[in-house]
Short mmCIF file of C-alpha atoms in Angstrom, two decimals:
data_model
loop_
_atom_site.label_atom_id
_atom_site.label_comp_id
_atom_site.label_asym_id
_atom_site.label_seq_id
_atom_site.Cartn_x
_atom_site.Cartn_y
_atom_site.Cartn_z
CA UNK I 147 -10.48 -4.37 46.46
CA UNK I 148 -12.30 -5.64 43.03
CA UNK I 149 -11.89 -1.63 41.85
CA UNK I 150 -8.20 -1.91 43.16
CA UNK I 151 -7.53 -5.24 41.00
CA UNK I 152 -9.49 -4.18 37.84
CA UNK I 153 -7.10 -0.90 37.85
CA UNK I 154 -4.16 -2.85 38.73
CA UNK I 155 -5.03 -4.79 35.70
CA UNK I 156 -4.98 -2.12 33.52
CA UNK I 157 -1.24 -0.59 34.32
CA UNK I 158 -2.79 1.49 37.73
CA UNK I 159 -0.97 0.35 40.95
CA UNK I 160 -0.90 3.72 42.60
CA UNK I 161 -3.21 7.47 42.12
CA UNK I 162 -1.44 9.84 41.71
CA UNK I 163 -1.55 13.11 44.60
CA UNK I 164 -4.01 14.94 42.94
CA UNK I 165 -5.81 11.66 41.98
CA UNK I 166 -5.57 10.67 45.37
CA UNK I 167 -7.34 13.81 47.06
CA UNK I 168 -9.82 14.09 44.44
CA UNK I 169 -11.25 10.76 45.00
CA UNK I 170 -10.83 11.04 49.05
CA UNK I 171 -13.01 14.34 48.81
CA UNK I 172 -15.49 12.82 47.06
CA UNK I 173 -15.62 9.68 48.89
CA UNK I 174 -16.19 12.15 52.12
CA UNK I 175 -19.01 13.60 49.97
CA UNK I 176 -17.92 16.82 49.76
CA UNK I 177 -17.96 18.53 45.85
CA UNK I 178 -14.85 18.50 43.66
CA UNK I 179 -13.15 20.47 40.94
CA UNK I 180 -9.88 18.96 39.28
CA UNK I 181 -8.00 21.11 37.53
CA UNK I 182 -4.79 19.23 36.03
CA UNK I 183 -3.24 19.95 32.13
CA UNK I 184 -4.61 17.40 29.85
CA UNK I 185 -3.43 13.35 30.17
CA UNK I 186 -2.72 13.90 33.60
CA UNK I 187 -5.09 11.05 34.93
CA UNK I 188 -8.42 13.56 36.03
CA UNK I 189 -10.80 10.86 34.50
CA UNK I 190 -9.76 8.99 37.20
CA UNK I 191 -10.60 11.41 39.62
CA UNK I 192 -14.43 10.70 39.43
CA UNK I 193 -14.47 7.00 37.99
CA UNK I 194 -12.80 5.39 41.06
CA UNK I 195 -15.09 7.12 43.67
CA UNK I 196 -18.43 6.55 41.38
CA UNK I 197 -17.16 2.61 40.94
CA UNK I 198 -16.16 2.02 44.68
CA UNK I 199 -19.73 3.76 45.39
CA UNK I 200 -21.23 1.44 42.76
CA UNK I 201 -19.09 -1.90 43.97
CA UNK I 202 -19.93 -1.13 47.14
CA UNK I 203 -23.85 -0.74 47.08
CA UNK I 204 -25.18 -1.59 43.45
CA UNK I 205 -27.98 0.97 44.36
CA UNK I 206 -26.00 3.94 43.36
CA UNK I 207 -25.85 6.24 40.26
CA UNK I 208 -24.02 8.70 38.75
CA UNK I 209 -24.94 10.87 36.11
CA UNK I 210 -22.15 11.97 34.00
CA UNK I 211 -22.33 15.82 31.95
CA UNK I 212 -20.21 16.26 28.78
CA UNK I 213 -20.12 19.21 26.57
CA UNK I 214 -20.05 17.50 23.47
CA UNK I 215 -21.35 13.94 22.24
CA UNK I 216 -17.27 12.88 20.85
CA UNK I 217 -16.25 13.26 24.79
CA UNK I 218 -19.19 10.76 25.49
CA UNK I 219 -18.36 8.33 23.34
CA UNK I 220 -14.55 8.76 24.39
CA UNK I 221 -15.10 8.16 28.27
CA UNK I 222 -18.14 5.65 27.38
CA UNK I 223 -15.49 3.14 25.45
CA UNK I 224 -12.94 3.71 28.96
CA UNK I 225 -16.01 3.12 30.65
CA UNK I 226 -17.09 -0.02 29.07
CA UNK I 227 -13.96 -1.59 29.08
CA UNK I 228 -13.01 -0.65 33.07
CA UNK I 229 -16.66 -2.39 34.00
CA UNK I 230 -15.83 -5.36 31.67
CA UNK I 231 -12.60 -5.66 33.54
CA UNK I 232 -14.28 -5.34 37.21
CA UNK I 233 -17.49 -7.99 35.79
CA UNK I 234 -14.23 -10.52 34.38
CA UNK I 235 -12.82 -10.47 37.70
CA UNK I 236 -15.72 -10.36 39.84
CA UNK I 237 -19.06 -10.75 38.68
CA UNK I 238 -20.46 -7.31 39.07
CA UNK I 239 -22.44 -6.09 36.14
CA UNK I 240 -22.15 -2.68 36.10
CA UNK I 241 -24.55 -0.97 33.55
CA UNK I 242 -22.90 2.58 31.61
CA UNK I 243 -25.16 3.72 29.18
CA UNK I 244 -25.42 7.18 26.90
CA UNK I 245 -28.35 8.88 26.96
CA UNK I 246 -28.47 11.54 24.14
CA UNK I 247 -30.67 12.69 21.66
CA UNK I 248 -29.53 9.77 19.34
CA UNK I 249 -30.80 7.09 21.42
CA UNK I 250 -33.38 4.98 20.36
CA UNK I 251 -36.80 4.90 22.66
CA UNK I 252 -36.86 1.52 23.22
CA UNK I 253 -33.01 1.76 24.31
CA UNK I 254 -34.16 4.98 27.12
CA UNK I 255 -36.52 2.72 28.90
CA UNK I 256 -33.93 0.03 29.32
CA UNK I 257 -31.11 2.68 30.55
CA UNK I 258 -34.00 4.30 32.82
CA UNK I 259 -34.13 0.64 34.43
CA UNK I 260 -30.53 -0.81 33.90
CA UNK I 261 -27.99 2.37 34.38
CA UNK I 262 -25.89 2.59 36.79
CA UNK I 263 -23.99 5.43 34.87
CA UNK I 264 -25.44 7.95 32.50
CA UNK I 265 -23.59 10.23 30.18
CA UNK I 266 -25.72 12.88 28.59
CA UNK I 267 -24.87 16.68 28.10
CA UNK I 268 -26.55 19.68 29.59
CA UNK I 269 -29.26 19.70 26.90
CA UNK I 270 -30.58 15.95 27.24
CA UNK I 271 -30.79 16.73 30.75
CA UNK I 272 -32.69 19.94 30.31
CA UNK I 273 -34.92 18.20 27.62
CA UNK I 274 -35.43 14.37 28.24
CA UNK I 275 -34.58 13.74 31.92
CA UNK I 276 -35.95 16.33 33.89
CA UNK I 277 -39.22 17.00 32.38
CA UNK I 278 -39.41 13.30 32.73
CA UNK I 279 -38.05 12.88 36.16
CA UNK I 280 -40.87 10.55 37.72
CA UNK I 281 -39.73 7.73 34.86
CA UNK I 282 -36.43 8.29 35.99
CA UNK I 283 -36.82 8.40 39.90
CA UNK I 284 -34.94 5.02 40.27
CA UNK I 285 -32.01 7.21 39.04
CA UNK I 286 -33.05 10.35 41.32
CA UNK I 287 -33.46 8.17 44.11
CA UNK I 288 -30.05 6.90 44.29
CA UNK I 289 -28.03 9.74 42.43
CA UNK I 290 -24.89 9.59 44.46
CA UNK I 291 -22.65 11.79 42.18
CA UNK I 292 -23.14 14.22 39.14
CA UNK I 293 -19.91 14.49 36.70
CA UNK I 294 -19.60 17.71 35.34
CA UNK I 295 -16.74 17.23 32.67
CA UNK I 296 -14.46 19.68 30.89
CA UNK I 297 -16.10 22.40 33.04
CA UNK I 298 -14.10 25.42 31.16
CA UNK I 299 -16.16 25.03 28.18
CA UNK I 300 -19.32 25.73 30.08
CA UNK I 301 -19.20 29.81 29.64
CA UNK I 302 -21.11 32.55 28.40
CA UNK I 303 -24.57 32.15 27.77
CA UNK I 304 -24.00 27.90 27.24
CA UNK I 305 -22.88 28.06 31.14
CA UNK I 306 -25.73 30.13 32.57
CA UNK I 307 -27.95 27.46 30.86
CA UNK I 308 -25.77 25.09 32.66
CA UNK I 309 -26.03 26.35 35.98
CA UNK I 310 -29.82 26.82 35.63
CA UNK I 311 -29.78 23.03 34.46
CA UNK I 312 -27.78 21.96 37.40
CA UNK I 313 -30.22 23.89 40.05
CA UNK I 314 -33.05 22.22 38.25
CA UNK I 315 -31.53 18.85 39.07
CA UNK I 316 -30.74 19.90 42.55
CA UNK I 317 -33.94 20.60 43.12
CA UNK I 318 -35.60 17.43 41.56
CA UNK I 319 -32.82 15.43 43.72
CA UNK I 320 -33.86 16.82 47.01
CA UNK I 321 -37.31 15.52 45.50
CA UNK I 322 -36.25 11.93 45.50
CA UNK I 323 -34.51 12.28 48.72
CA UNK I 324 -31.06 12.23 47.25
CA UNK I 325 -28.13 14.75 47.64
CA UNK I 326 -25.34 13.94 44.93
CA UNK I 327 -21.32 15.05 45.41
CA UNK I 328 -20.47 17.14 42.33
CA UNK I 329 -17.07 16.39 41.18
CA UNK I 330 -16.16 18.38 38.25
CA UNK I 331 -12.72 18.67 35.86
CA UNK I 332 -11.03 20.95 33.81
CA UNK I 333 -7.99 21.05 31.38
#
């Protein structure tokens, strides 16, 4: 219900079909790839099951995969402003951080201990989280989904370095005890 006013504020009183199945998949747990032409609401797709999950038991995380640093920033601003929205209404504090190469050390212990979501990019994974994973188990522990975002620019030799990236998590998820949905999107 605080998800459903928060959208509702914002011009959302309805998903759309696709919308709609996307998010009931991954609320059933089971992995996810939207493929819709651009504008056509797939950001949506993963950010209403991650912020029910979130809403619903402040435990969770989700760790969110962009190709480039511009499509961080991009979803971390629609981000920011739908969890400023839910906090207004509600009270729940709902931490979305970036964690990329830019960000400052003292800044990556706080997101270690504060994030609820994460946007990096297949290399910050590879290179700061999961060499690192025991000062990130809090986030392994209670990895609910993994966002893997404009998925057709992950070819070639960049995705094979992806999918190696994304077994290594796997791996260090079964670790922690955690098995995360995958929901994924493409133009």
């Amino acid at each position: 219900e605080r998800l459903q006013r928060a959208l509702a504020s914002r011009g959302i009183e309805r998903l759309y079909t696709h919308q709609a199945e996307a998010v009931g998949h991954a609320l059933g747990g089971r992995n996810v790839v939207v493929i819709t032409p651009t504008a056509s609401g797939k950001t949506l797709c993963y950010n209403a099951p991650v912020l029910n999950s979130i809403l619903q038991d402040p435990s969770s995380r989700a760790l969110y995969l962009f190709p480039t640093k511009a499509l961080a920033q991009d979803q971390l601003a629609e981000l920011q402003g739908l969890c400023e929205t839910i906090a207004g209404g509600s009270g729940d504090e709902i931490g979305v951080f970036t964690y990329d190469g830019d960000t400052p050390q003292d800044a990556r212990r706080t997101i270690r201990a504060r994030a609820h979501l994460v946007l990096s990019n297949p290399d910050m994974v590879h290179s700061g989280i999961l060499p690192h994973h025991p000062r990130w188990a809090k986030l392994f522990e209670n990895l609910r989904y993994v966002i893997v975002d404009e998925l057709h620019a992950y070819r070639g030799v960049f995705g094979s370095h992806l999918c190696n990236v994304l077994r290594r998590l796997q791996r260090i998820c079964r670790h922690y005890g955690s098995n995360p949905t995958f929901i994924c999107s493409s133009a």
